[in-house]
Amino acid sequence: DQQVKQNSPSLSVQEGRISILNCDYTNSMFDYFLWYKKYPAEGPTFLISISSIKDKNEDGRFTVFLNKSAKHLSLHIVPSQPGDSAVYFCAARSGSGTYKYIFGTGTRLKVLA
Amino acid sequence: GAGVSQSPSNKVTEKGKDVELRCDPISGHTALYWYRQSLGQGLEFLIYFQGNSAPDKSGLPSDRFSAERTGGSVSTLTIQRTQQEDSAVYLCASSFGRYYEQYFGPGTRLTVT
């Protein structure tokens, strides 16, 4: 049972355009969400996070939106750059009393120059 | 270096052998996590440590898997009697605590032949 789903395995975007990566979850007890970026042969690196009490968090070119009623999370990258090409994972924490994070399967973003 | 390190980076072993994977977290990080990523899959939570104790071992796939952490620092993940389905990239991460993002190491690629 996949509690965190990234239904698009890959996405291609032109440089300068907006990239939108989506993530759906099933557990309404998730209280904290994160996005990680992963380059080949490296571990994931933290990108941006959002608490369930917020609906938006912005950091430079990266914005995460949370729609709790739809149990949907999205990451917007504007403008997209070739260096953004990587695999993006969303992750959710299953409650404030735990350290356990559930990860999605990832979306491979390719930004075309 | 200041990041999470893991060793070995690659390990090829024969089915039935035992393997030990090592993780050196960032100094001062109290929480340590082990994940694995099988081909085409997301990150699968295995275990986390708070200090030297492991409050959550729920992700360990079988009793062939065990982990320990000593001195609140280095952790070892041991897989006994390896099977081909154990082949995956094993990732270690550490964090200051549950309100902080996880920093990942580069992973150990395990191949069981």
CSV table of C-alpha atoms in Angstrom, one decimal:
chain,number,residue,atom,x,y,z
A,1,ASP,CA,0.0,0.0,0.0
A,2,GLN,CA,1.7,3.1,-1.3
A,3,GLN,CA,0.8,5.9,1.1
A,4,VAL,CA,2.8,8.5,-0.9
A,5,LYS,CA,2.4,8.5,-4.6
A,6,GLN,CA,4.2,10.2,-7.4
A,7,ASN,CA,2.2,9.2,-10.4
A,8,SER,CA,4.5,10.8,-13.1
A,9,PRO,CA,7.7,8.8,-13.4
A,10,SER,CA,9.2,11.5,-15.6
A,11,LEU,CA,8.7,15.1,-16.8
A,12,SER,CA,10.4,17.2,-19.5
A,13,VAL,CA,10.4,21.0,-19.4
A,14,GLN,CA,12.0,23.7,-21.5
A,15,GLU,CA,14.6,25.8,-19.7
A,16,GLY,CA,13.0,29.0,-18.3
A,17,ARG,CA,9.5,27.4,-18.1
A,18,ILE,CA,7.8,26.2,-14.9
A,19,SER,CA,8.2,22.7,-13.7
A,20,ILE,CA,5.4,21.2,-11.6
A,21,LEU,CA,5.9,18.0,-9.8
A,22,ASN,CA,3.0,16.4,-8.1
A,23,CYS,CA,2.6,14.1,-5.1
A,24,ASP,CA,-0.5,12.5,-3.6
A,25,TYR,CA,-0.9,10.9,-0.2
A,26,THR,CA,-3.5,8.8,1.5
A,27,ASN,CA,-2.8,9.2,5.2
A,28,SER,CA,-4.6,12.3,6.8
A,29,MET,CA,-2.3,12.0,9.8
A,30,PHE,CA,0.8,13.1,7.8
A,31,ASP,CA,1.8,16.4,9.4
A,32,TYR,CA,5.0,17.4,7.6
A,33,PHE,CA,6.1,17.1,4.0
A,34,LEU,CA,9.4,17.4,2.3
A,35,TRP,CA,10.9,17.4,-1.2
A,36,TYR,CA,14.3,16.0,-2.0
A,37,LYS,CA,16.4,16.1,-5.1
A,38,LYS,CA,18.6,13.3,-6.2
A,39,TYR,CA,21.4,13.3,-8.7
A,40,PRO,CA,22.8,10.0,-10.0
A,41,ALA,CA,25.2,8.2,-7.6
A,42,GLU,CA,24.5,10.7,-4.9
A,43,GLY,CA,22.1,10.6,-1.9
A,44,PRO,CA,19.0,12.7,-1.9
A,45,THR,CA,19.4,16.3,-0.8
A,46,PHE,CA,16.8,18.3,1.0
A,47,LEU,CA,15.1,21.0,-1.1
A,48,ILE,CA,12.1,22.4,0.7
A,49,SER,CA,9.4,21.4,3.3
A,50,ILE,CA,6.0,22.4,4.5
A,51,SER,CA,4.0,21.8,7.6
A,52,SER,CA,0.4,20.7,7.5
A,53,ILE,CA,-0.7,23.9,9.1
A,54,LYS,CA,0.4,25.8,6.0
A,55,ASP,CA,-0.6,25.7,2.4
A,56,LYS,CA,2.4,27.3,0.8
A,57,ASN,CA,6.1,27.6,1.4
A,58,GLU,CA,8.5,29.5,-0.9
A,59,ASP,CA,12.3,29.4,-1.2
A,60,GLY,CA,13.8,31.2,-4.1
A,61,ARG,CA,12.8,29.4,-7.3
A,62,PHE,CA,11.1,26.6,-5.4
A,63,THR,CA,7.5,26.7,-4.0
A,64,VAL,CA,5.6,23.9,-2.4
A,65,PHE,CA,1.8,23.9,-2.3
A,66,LEU,CA,-0.2,21.8,0.0
A,67,ASN,CA,-3.9,21.0,-0.5
A,68,LYS,CA,-5.0,19.0,2.6
A,69,SER,CA,-8.5,18.4,1.4
A,70,ALA,CA,-7.3,16.8,-1.7
A,71,LYS,CA,-4.3,15.2,0.0
A,72,HIS,CA,-2.1,16.7,-2.7
A,73,LEU,CA,1.3,18.3,-2.7
A,74,SER,CA,3.1,20.0,-5.5
A,75,LEU,CA,6.5,21.5,-6.1
A,76,HIS,CA,6.9,24.4,-8.5
A,77,ILE,CA,10.2,25.4,-10.0
A,78,VAL,CA,10.3,28.7,-11.7
A,79,PRO,CA,12.3,29.3,-13.9
A,80,SER,CA,13.5,25.8,-14.6
A,81,GLN,CA,17.3,25.4,-15.2
A,82,PRO,CA,19.2,22.6,-16.8
A,83,GLY,CA,20.9,22.0,-13.4
A,84,ASP,CA,17.5,21.2,-12.0
A,85,SER,CA,17.5,17.9,-14.0
A,86,ALA,CA,17.3,15.2,-11.3
A,87,VAL,CA,15.0,12.8,-9.6
A,88,TYR,CA,12.6,14.5,-7.1
A,89,PHE,CA,11.1,12.6,-4.2
A,90,CYS,CA,8.3,13.8,-2.0
A,91,ALA,CA,8.2,12.5,1.6
A,92,ALA,CA,5.7,12.7,4.4
A,93,ARG,CA,6.1,12.2,8.1
A,94,SER,CA,3.5,10.0,9.8
A,95,GLY,CA,2.8,12.1,12.8
A,96,SER,CA,4.6,14.5,15.1
A,97,GLY,CA,5.6,11.7,17.5
A,98,THR,CA,7.6,9.8,15.0
A,99,TYR,CA,10.7,10.2,12.9
A,100,LYS,CA,9.4,7.9,10.2
A,101,TYR,CA,9.2,9.4,6.7
A,102,ILE,CA,7.4,7.7,3.9
A,103,PHE,CA,8.9,8.5,0.4
A,104,GLY,CA,7.3,8.4,-3.0
A,105,THR,CA,8.8,6.6,-5.9
A,106,GLY,CA,10.2,9.8,-7.5
A,107,THR,CA,9.8,11.8,-10.6
A,108,ARG,CA,12.7,12.3,-13.0
A,109,LEU,CA,12.8,15.9,-14.2
A,110,LYS,CA,14.7,16.8,-17.4
A,111,VAL,CA,15.1,20.4,-18.2
A,112,LEU,CA,15.9,21.0,-21.8
A,113,ALA,CA,18.3,23.7,-22.8
B,1,GLY,CA,34.2,16.1,5.4
B,2,ALA,CA,31.1,17.4,7.1
B,3,GLY,CA,28.5,15.2,5.3
B,4,VAL,CA,27.2,11.7,6.0
B,5,SER,CA,29.6,9.1,4.8
B,6,GLN,CA,28.9,5.4,4.0
B,7,SER,CA,31.1,2.5,3.3
B,8,PRO,CA,31.6,0.6,1.1
B,9,SER,CA,30.2,2.5,-1.8
B,10,ASN,CA,29.7,-0.8,-3.7
B,11,LYS,CA,29.5,-4.4,-2.4
B,12,VAL,CA,29.1,-7.5,-4.5
B,13,THR,CA,28.5,-10.6,-2.4
B,14,GLU,CA,27.4,-14.2,-3.0
B,15,LYS,CA,24.0,-15.4,-2.0
B,16,GLY,CA,24.1,-16.7,1.6
B,17,LYS,CA,27.0,-14.5,2.8
B,18,ASP,CA,26.7,-11.9,5.5
B,19,VAL,CA,27.4,-8.2,4.8
B,20,GLU,CA,28.0,-5.2,7.0
B,21,LEU,CA,27.2,-1.7,5.8
B,22,ARG,CA,28.6,1.3,7.7
B,23,CYS,CA,27.3,4.8,8.2
B,24,ASP,CA,29.0,7.8,9.7
B,25,PRO,CA,26.5,10.5,10.4
B,26,ILE,CA,27.1,14.2,10.7
B,27,SER,CA,28.6,15.1,14.0
B,28,GLY,CA,26.0,16.2,16.5
B,29,HIS,CA,23.0,14.6,14.7
B,30,THR,CA,21.0,12.5,17.2
B,31,ALA,CA,18.7,10.8,14.7
B,32,LEU,CA,20.0,8.3,12.2
B,33,TYR,CA,17.9,6.5,9.5
B,34,TRP,CA,18.5,3.6,7.2
B,35,TYR,CA,16.6,3.3,3.9
B,36,ARG,CA,16.9,1.1,0.9
B,37,GLN,CA,16.0,1.8,-2.7
B,38,SER,CA,15.4,-1.1,-5.0
B,39,LEU,CA,15.4,-0.7,-8.7
B,40,GLY,CA,12.5,1.4,-9.9
B,41,GLN,CA,11.2,1.9,-6.3
B,42,GLY,CA,11.1,4.7,-3.9
B,43,LEU,CA,13.0,4.9,-0.6
B,44,GLU,CA,11.9,2.2,1.8
B,45,PHE,CA,12.3,3.0,5.4
B,46,LEU,CA,14.1,0.4,7.4
B,47,ILE,CA,15.0,1.7,10.8
B,48,TYR,CA,15.8,4.8,12.8
B,49,PHE,CA,17.9,5.5,15.8
B,50,GLN,CA,17.5,8.2,18.4
B,51,GLY,CA,20.9,8.2,20.1
B,52,ASN,CA,21.8,4.6,20.4
B,53,SER,CA,18.3,3.2,20.7
B,54,ALA,CA,16.1,2.2,17.9
B,55,PRO,CA,12.5,3.0,18.7
B,56,ASP,CA,11.2,1.9,15.3
B,57,LYS,CA,12.5,-1.2,13.7
B,58,SER,CA,9.2,-1.8,11.8
B,59,GLY,CA,10.8,-1.4,8.4
B,60,LEU,CA,13.3,-4.2,8.7
B,61,PRO,CA,12.2,-6.7,6.0
B,62,SER,CA,13.1,-9.8,8.0
B,63,ASP,CA,15.1,-11.1,11.0
B,64,ARG,CA,18.1,-11.4,8.7
B,65,PHE,CA,18.4,-7.6,9.0
B,66,SER,CA,19.8,-6.0,12.1
B,67,ALA,CA,21.3,-2.6,12.9
B,68,GLU,CA,23.2,-1.0,15.7
B,69,ARG,CA,24.5,2.3,16.6
B,70,THR,CA,27.3,3.0,19.1
B,71,GLY,CA,28.4,6.1,20.9
B,72,GLY,CA,25.5,8.0,19.4
B,73,SER,CA,27.5,8.1,16.2
B,74,VAL,CA,28.5,5.3,13.8
B,75,SER,CA,25.8,2.8,12.7
B,76,THR,CA,26.1,-0.6,11.1
B,77,LEU,CA,23.4,-2.4,9.1
B,78,THR,CA,24.0,-6.1,9.0
B,79,ILE,CA,22.3,-8.5,6.5
B,80,GLN,CA,22.8,-12.2,7.3
B,81,ARG,CA,22.5,-14.9,4.7
B,82,THR,CA,21.9,-12.4,1.9
B,83,GLN,CA,19.4,-13.2,-0.8
B,84,GLN,CA,19.1,-11.8,-4.3
B,85,GLU,CA,16.1,-9.7,-3.4
B,86,ASP,CA,18.4,-7.8,-0.9
B,87,SER,CA,20.1,-6.2,-3.9
B,88,ALA,CA,19.5,-2.5,-3.6
B,89,VAL,CA,21.1,0.8,-2.7
B,90,TYR,CA,21.2,1.2,1.0
B,91,LEU,CA,21.0,4.9,2.1
B,92,CYS,CA,21.8,6.3,5.5
B,93,ALA,CA,20.6,9.7,6.7
B,94,SER,CA,21.0,11.8,9.8
B,95,SER,CA,19.3,14.8,11.3
B,96,PHE,CA,19.3,17.0,14.4
B,97,GLY,CA,15.9,15.6,15.3
B,98,ARG,CA,12.4,15.2,14.1
B,99,TYR,CA,11.8,18.8,13.2
B,100,TYR,CA,14.8,18.9,10.9
B,101,GLU,CA,15.5,17.7,7.5
B,102,GLN,CA,17.5,14.5,6.9
B,103,TYR,CA,20.9,14.6,5.3
B,104,PHE,CA,21.7,11.6,3.2
B,105,GLY,CA,24.9,9.8,2.5
B,106,PRO,CA,25.8,8.6,-1.0
B,107,GLY,CA,24.6,5.1,-0.4
B,108,THR,CA,26.0,1.6,-0.6
B,109,ARG,CA,25.1,-0.3,-3.7
B,110,LEU,CA,24.7,-4.0,-2.7
B,111,THR,CA,24.6,-6.7,-5.4
B,112,VAL,CA,23.9,-10.2,-4.3
B,113,THR,CA,24.8,-12.8,-7.0
